[in-house]
Short mmCIF file of C-alpha atoms in Angstrom, two decimals:
data_model
loop_
_atom_site.label_atom_id
_atom_site.label_comp_id
_atom_site.label_asym_id
_atom_site.label_seq_id
_atom_site.Cartn_x
_atom_site.Cartn_y
_atom_site.Cartn_z
CA UNK A 132 4.39 -47.52 1.94
CA UNK A 133 7.90 -47.11 3.29
CA UNK A 134 9.10 -49.69 5.78
CA UNK A 135 6.57 -52.32 4.76
CA UNK A 136 8.15 -54.54 2.15
CA UNK A 137 10.93 -56.56 0.61
CA UNK A 138 12.29 -53.54 -1.28
CA UNK A 139 12.87 -51.24 1.70
CA UNK A 140 15.83 -48.96 1.06
CA UNK A 141 16.01 -49.70 -2.67
CA UNK A 142 15.49 -47.31 -5.57
CA UNK A 143 13.87 -48.51 -8.80
CA UNK A 144 13.06 -46.90 -12.15
CA UNK A 145 10.01 -47.91 -14.19
CA UNK A 146 9.87 -46.56 -17.73
CA UNK A 147 6.50 -46.11 -19.40
CA UNK A 148 4.91 -46.03 -15.95
CA UNK A 149 2.07 -43.64 -16.68
CA UNK A 150 -0.51 -46.30 -17.50
CA UNK A 151 -1.18 -50.01 -17.89
CA UNK A 152 1.49 -52.45 -16.81
CA UNK A 153 4.04 -49.74 -16.02
CA UNK A 154 1.65 -48.01 -13.65
CA UNK A 155 0.89 -51.30 -11.92
CA UNK A 156 4.60 -52.10 -11.62
CA UNK A 157 5.44 -48.70 -10.14
CA UNK A 158 2.66 -48.89 -7.56
CA UNK A 159 3.50 -52.47 -6.54
CA UNK A 160 7.21 -51.69 -6.23
CA UNK A 161 6.43 -48.65 -4.10
CA UNK A 162 4.01 -50.71 -2.02
CA UNK A 163 6.87 -53.10 -1.35
CA UNK A 164 9.06 -50.33 0.01
CA UNK A 165 11.01 -49.09 -3.02
CA UNK A 166 11.60 -45.46 -3.90
CA UNK A 167 10.34 -45.23 -7.47
CA UNK A 168 11.11 -43.06 -10.47
CA UNK A 169 7.87 -42.93 -12.47
CA UNK A 170 8.97 -42.28 -16.04
CA UNK A 171 6.60 -41.49 -18.90
CA UNK A 172 6.53 -39.14 -21.87
CA UNK A 173 2.95 -38.32 -20.87
CA UNK A 174 3.86 -35.86 -18.12
CA UNK A 175 0.36 -35.67 -16.67
CA UNK A 176 0.14 -39.45 -16.43
CA UNK A 177 3.56 -39.75 -14.78
CA UNK A 178 2.71 -37.00 -12.32
CA UNK A 179 -0.59 -38.69 -11.46
CA UNK A 180 1.05 -42.03 -10.69
CA UNK A 181 3.74 -40.32 -8.63
CA UNK A 182 1.03 -38.49 -6.69
CA UNK A 183 -0.78 -41.75 -5.97
CA UNK A 184 2.42 -43.27 -4.60
CA UNK A 185 3.31 -40.17 -2.58
CA UNK A 186 -0.18 -39.90 -1.11
CA UNK A 187 0.15 -43.49 0.07
CA UNK A 188 3.35 -42.61 1.89
CA UNK A 189 5.86 -43.74 -0.71
CA UNK A 190 9.01 -42.06 -1.97
CA UNK A 191 8.76 -41.16 -5.64
CA UNK A 192 9.64 -38.69 -8.35
CA UNK A 193 8.12 -38.26 -11.81
CA UNK A 194 10.34 -38.12 -14.88
CA UNK A 195 9.27 -37.08 -18.38
CA UNK A 196 12.30 -37.93 -20.55
CA UNK A 197 12.07 -40.17 -23.60
CA UNK A 198 13.86 -43.52 -23.57
CA UNK A 199 14.50 -43.34 -27.31
CA UNK A 200 17.29 -40.75 -27.04
CA UNK A 201 20.61 -41.73 -25.40
CA UNK A 202 20.99 -38.45 -23.53
CA UNK A 203 17.42 -38.55 -22.26
CA UNK A 204 17.80 -42.19 -21.24
CA UNK A 205 20.90 -41.27 -19.26
CA UNK A 206 18.94 -38.48 -17.59
CA UNK A 207 16.29 -40.99 -16.47
CA UNK A 208 18.93 -43.08 -14.73
CA UNK A 209 20.56 -40.02 -13.23
CA UNK A 210 17.19 -38.88 -11.86
CA UNK A 211 17.10 -41.88 -9.53
CA UNK A 212 20.69 -41.44 -8.40
CA UNK A 213 20.21 -37.73 -7.74
CA UNK A 214 16.84 -38.06 -6.00
CA UNK A 215 17.48 -41.21 -3.98
CA UNK A 216 21.25 -41.52 -3.85
CA UNK A 217 21.26 -44.98 -5.44
CA UNK A 218 19.85 -47.23 -8.13
CA UNK A 219 18.99 -50.85 -7.42
CA UNK A 220 16.53 -51.76 -10.13
CA UNK A 221 15.42 -50.84 -13.64
CA UNK A 222 12.19 -51.98 -15.27
CA UNK A 223 12.38 -51.36 -19.02
CA UNK A 224 8.66 -51.22 -19.72
CA UNK A 225 8.28 -48.28 -22.12
CA UNK A 226 7.02 -49.31 -25.53
CA UNK A 227 4.81 -48.48 -28.49
CA UNK A 228 2.60 -50.76 -30.52
CA UNK A 229 0.87 -51.03 -33.86
CA UNK A 230 0.00 -53.81 -36.28
CA UNK A 231 0.64 -53.86 -40.01
CA UNK A 232 1.06 -56.42 -42.74
CA UNK A 233 4.66 -56.34 -44.05
CA UNK A 234 3.59 -54.90 -47.40
CA UNK A 235 1.82 -52.05 -45.58
CA UNK A 236 4.38 -51.32 -42.86
CA UNK A 237 5.83 -47.82 -42.87
CA UNK A 238 9.62 -47.53 -42.44
CA UNK A 239 9.45 -44.34 -40.38
CA UNK A 240 6.85 -45.83 -38.06
CA UNK A 241 8.91 -49.00 -37.75
CA UNK A 242 11.99 -46.91 -36.95
CA UNK A 243 10.13 -45.15 -34.15
CA UNK A 244 9.07 -48.52 -32.72
CA UNK A 245 12.62 -49.86 -32.78
CA UNK A 246 13.87 -46.66 -31.15
CA UNK A 247 11.43 -46.99 -28.25
CA UNK A 248 10.97 -50.71 -27.73
CA UNK A 249 14.52 -51.89 -28.37
CA UNK A 250 16.92 -48.96 -28.26
CA UNK A 251 15.08 -47.47 -25.28
CA UNK A 252 15.81 -50.60 -23.26
CA UNK A 253 19.38 -50.62 -24.58
CA UNK A 254 20.07 -46.98 -23.75
CA UNK A 255 18.55 -47.10 -20.27
CA UNK A 256 20.11 -50.47 -19.59
CA UNK A 257 23.64 -49.47 -20.56
CA UNK A 258 23.57 -46.40 -18.34
CA UNK A 259 22.08 -48.34 -15.43
CA UNK A 260 24.54 -51.19 -15.86
CA UNK A 261 27.54 -48.89 -15.60
CA UNK A 262 26.23 -47.59 -12.30
CA UNK A 263 25.25 -51.01 -10.95
CA UNK A 264 28.57 -52.63 -11.81
CA UNK A 265 30.37 -49.92 -9.86
CA UNK A 266 28.00 -49.97 -6.89
CA UNK A 267 27.56 -53.58 -5.84
CA UNK A 268 25.03 -54.85 -8.35
CA UNK A 269 21.33 -54.54 -9.08
CA UNK A 270 18.49 -56.02 -11.09
CA UNK A 271 17.04 -55.27 -14.52
CA UNK A 272 13.70 -56.48 -15.82
CA UNK A 273 13.03 -56.12 -19.54
CA UNK A 274 9.74 -56.49 -21.39
CA UNK A 275 9.23 -59.09 -24.08
CA UNK A 276 6.23 -60.65 -25.80
CA UNK A 277 5.01 -63.87 -27.32
CA UNK A 278 5.23 -61.96 -30.61
CA UNK A 279 8.99 -62.55 -30.55
CA UNK A 280 8.26 -66.09 -31.77
CA UNK A 281 6.28 -64.74 -34.73
CA UNK A 282 2.77 -63.33 -34.92
CA UNK A 283 0.67 -62.09 -37.80
CA UNK A 284 0.95 -58.34 -38.53
CA UNK A 285 3.48 -57.91 -35.75
CA UNK A 286 6.74 -58.31 -37.63
CA UNK A 287 8.38 -55.11 -36.45
CA UNK A 288 6.94 -55.36 -32.95
CA UNK A 289 8.01 -58.98 -32.61
CA UNK A 290 11.49 -58.13 -33.88
CA UNK A 291 11.95 -55.53 -31.15
CA UNK A 292 10.87 -58.05 -28.54
CA UNK A 293 13.06 -60.82 -29.94
CA UNK A 294 16.05 -58.50 -29.86
CA UNK A 295 15.19 -57.53 -26.28
CA UNK A 296 15.15 -61.21 -25.37
CA UNK A 297 18.63 -61.55 -26.85
CA UNK A 298 19.80 -58.56 -24.82
CA UNK A 299 18.40 -60.19 -21.71
CA UNK A 300 20.22 -63.47 -22.25
CA UNK A 301 23.51 -61.80 -23.17
CA UNK A 302 23.52 -59.20 -20.41
CA UNK A 303 22.72 -61.86 -17.83
CA UNK A 304 25.73 -63.91 -18.92
CA UNK A 305 28.09 -60.93 -18.88
CA UNK A 306 26.88 -59.35 -15.65
CA UNK A 307 26.40 -62.33 -13.34
CA UNK A 308 29.94 -61.94 -11.98
CA UNK A 309 29.23 -58.28 -11.20
CA UNK A 310 26.11 -58.98 -9.13
CA UNK A 311 23.72 -57.62 -11.76
CA UNK A 312 20.76 -59.86 -12.59
CA UNK A 313 18.85 -59.47 -15.86
CA UNK A 314 15.51 -61.10 -16.59
CA UNK A 315 12.50 -60.35 -18.76
CA UNK A 316 8.76 -60.75 -18.41
CA UNK A 317 6.33 -61.69 -21.14
CA UNK A 318 3.04 -60.56 -19.59
CA UNK A 319 -0.58 -60.97 -20.59
CA UNK A 320 -2.90 -58.30 -19.20
CA UNK A 321 -5.60 -55.95 -20.35
CA UNK A 322 -3.85 -52.82 -21.56
CA UNK A 323 -4.33 -50.27 -24.32
CA UNK A 324 -2.30 -52.55 -26.59
CA UNK A 325 -4.63 -55.49 -25.98
CA UNK A 326 -7.71 -53.30 -26.45
CA UNK A 327 -6.21 -52.16 -29.77
CA UNK A 328 -6.05 -55.78 -30.86
CA UNK A 329 -9.59 -56.47 -29.65
CA UNK A 330 -10.83 -53.61 -31.81
CA UNK A 331 -9.32 -55.48 -34.76
CA UNK A 332 -11.16 -58.65 -33.85
CA UNK A 333 -8.40 -60.36 -31.88
CA UNK A 334 -8.73 -62.26 -28.61
CA UNK A 335 -8.65 -60.12 -25.49
CA UNK A 336 -8.19 -60.72 -21.78
CA UNK A 337 -9.76 -59.45 -18.58
CA UNK A 338 -6.61 -59.98 -16.52
CA UNK A 339 -5.66 -56.71 -14.82
CA UNK A 340 -2.10 -55.36 -15.00
CA UNK A 341 -1.97 -55.61 -11.20
CA UNK A 342 -2.01 -59.41 -11.60
CA UNK A 343 1.42 -59.27 -13.27
CA UNK A 344 3.03 -56.65 -11.02
CA UNK A 345 4.10 -58.99 -8.18
CA UNK A 346 6.26 -60.93 -10.64
CA UNK A 347 8.27 -57.82 -11.48
CA UNK A 348 8.58 -56.88 -7.81
CA UNK A 349 9.85 -60.37 -7.04
CA UNK A 350 12.44 -60.25 -9.84
CA UNK A 351 13.76 -56.90 -8.61
CA UNK A 352 13.97 -58.10 -5.02
CA UNK A 353 16.78 -60.01 -3.32
CA UNK A 354 14.38 -62.96 -3.02
CA UNK A 355 15.19 -63.63 -6.69
CA UNK A 356 18.96 -63.55 -6.13
CA UNK A 357 19.38 -66.89 -7.92
CA UNK A 358 17.23 -65.95 -10.92
CA UNK A 359 18.92 -64.40 -13.95
CA UNK A 360 18.87 -64.83 -17.71
CA UNK A 361 15.25 -65.96 -17.77
CA UNK A 362 12.16 -64.89 -19.70
CA UNK A 363 9.10 -65.51 -17.58
CA UNK A 364 5.57 -65.51 -18.94
CA UNK A 365 2.52 -64.87 -16.79
CA UNK A 366 -0.75 -65.62 -18.56
CA UNK A 367 -3.66 -65.62 -16.14
CA UNK A 368 -3.21 -68.64 -13.85
CA UNK A 369 -0.20 -69.96 -15.76
CA UNK A 370 3.40 -69.06 -14.91
CA UNK A 371 6.07 -70.42 -17.24
CA UNK A 372 9.72 -70.01 -18.18
CA UNK A 373 10.28 -69.67 -21.91
CA UNK A 374 12.82 -71.85 -23.67
CA UNK A 375 15.82 -70.21 -25.26
CA UNK A 376 15.92 -70.20 -29.06
CA UNK A 377 18.35 -72.60 -30.62
CA UNK A 378 18.76 -75.61 -32.86
CA UNK A 379 15.92 -78.09 -32.86
CA UNK A 380 16.72 -81.44 -31.35
CA UNK A 381 15.92 -83.25 -34.59
CA UNK A 382 19.09 -83.39 -36.66
CA UNK A 383 20.47 -85.33 -39.59
CA UNK A 384 24.02 -86.04 -40.67
CA UNK A 385 25.57 -86.44 -44.07
CA UNK A 386 29.09 -86.55 -45.46
CA UNK A 387 28.04 -83.95 -48.01
CA UNK A 388 25.10 -81.52 -48.09
CA UNK A 389 24.42 -80.92 -51.77
CA UNK A 390 21.07 -79.57 -53.00
CA UNK A 391 19.62 -83.01 -53.66
CA UNK A 392 20.52 -84.31 -50.21
CA UNK A 393 19.12 -81.21 -48.53
CA UNK A 394 15.88 -81.51 -50.55
CA UNK A 395 15.54 -85.15 -49.50
CA UNK A 396 16.34 -84.75 -45.80
CA UNK A 397 14.97 -81.34 -44.76
CA UNK A 398 11.27 -82.30 -45.18
CA UNK A 399 11.78 -85.19 -42.75
CA UNK A 400 13.06 -82.77 -40.10
CA UNK A 401 10.01 -80.58 -40.54
CA UNK A 402 7.46 -83.35 -40.06
#
């Protein structure tokens, strides 16, 4: 794998890389020349992916820390620096998933989801950013979802992804001057999460995770030097850039917004 791609000489971390999209990302990054830290709480899965990469001639190391603890997240970042002498890219892919109606959602389960999906990206990102700012820059790719715009029985999950989108936009603004690019992907592929939904009667997909992996590799690479602060969705044959949230273009003006005026005008804006 080494010496064959656009990421030669770079070191990249992929969290949650033991299966699904993370596994596909790690293998594609390694196939493009990167040295890869394969992180996953499932030690056997992380070791297996690292073995696949190593057997193909790539540079890799498995890591079994959790992203949901600040000290462990720091250790993940330090693993790359210690093993490879540098850190050029971070793919915040680790996440957990469940569905629940709001009246049935469990606070402790929701807390665990926030700790992994949101705080995990925050903890890993902050540690990586400090290194990248002091060492000439780098690239971060976060994971979001269409659920951030609202989806039935995915309130907590969507909230973690919406917050991750906000992190992406904000970090990109703050870090551009330091040579650190931050983007996010909103992928559609057949994973354990999608199969979980199918079992509940939801629509599935036959798109393999490997279909999405080149997008992440591109965003980590110098070929995407002009791309930052974007959320990019890949859904089968369709590639799109998501619009940033903000005020709708339809507006109304009044010298005074009392209850009666609001009640008269707001329905016209919602038509």
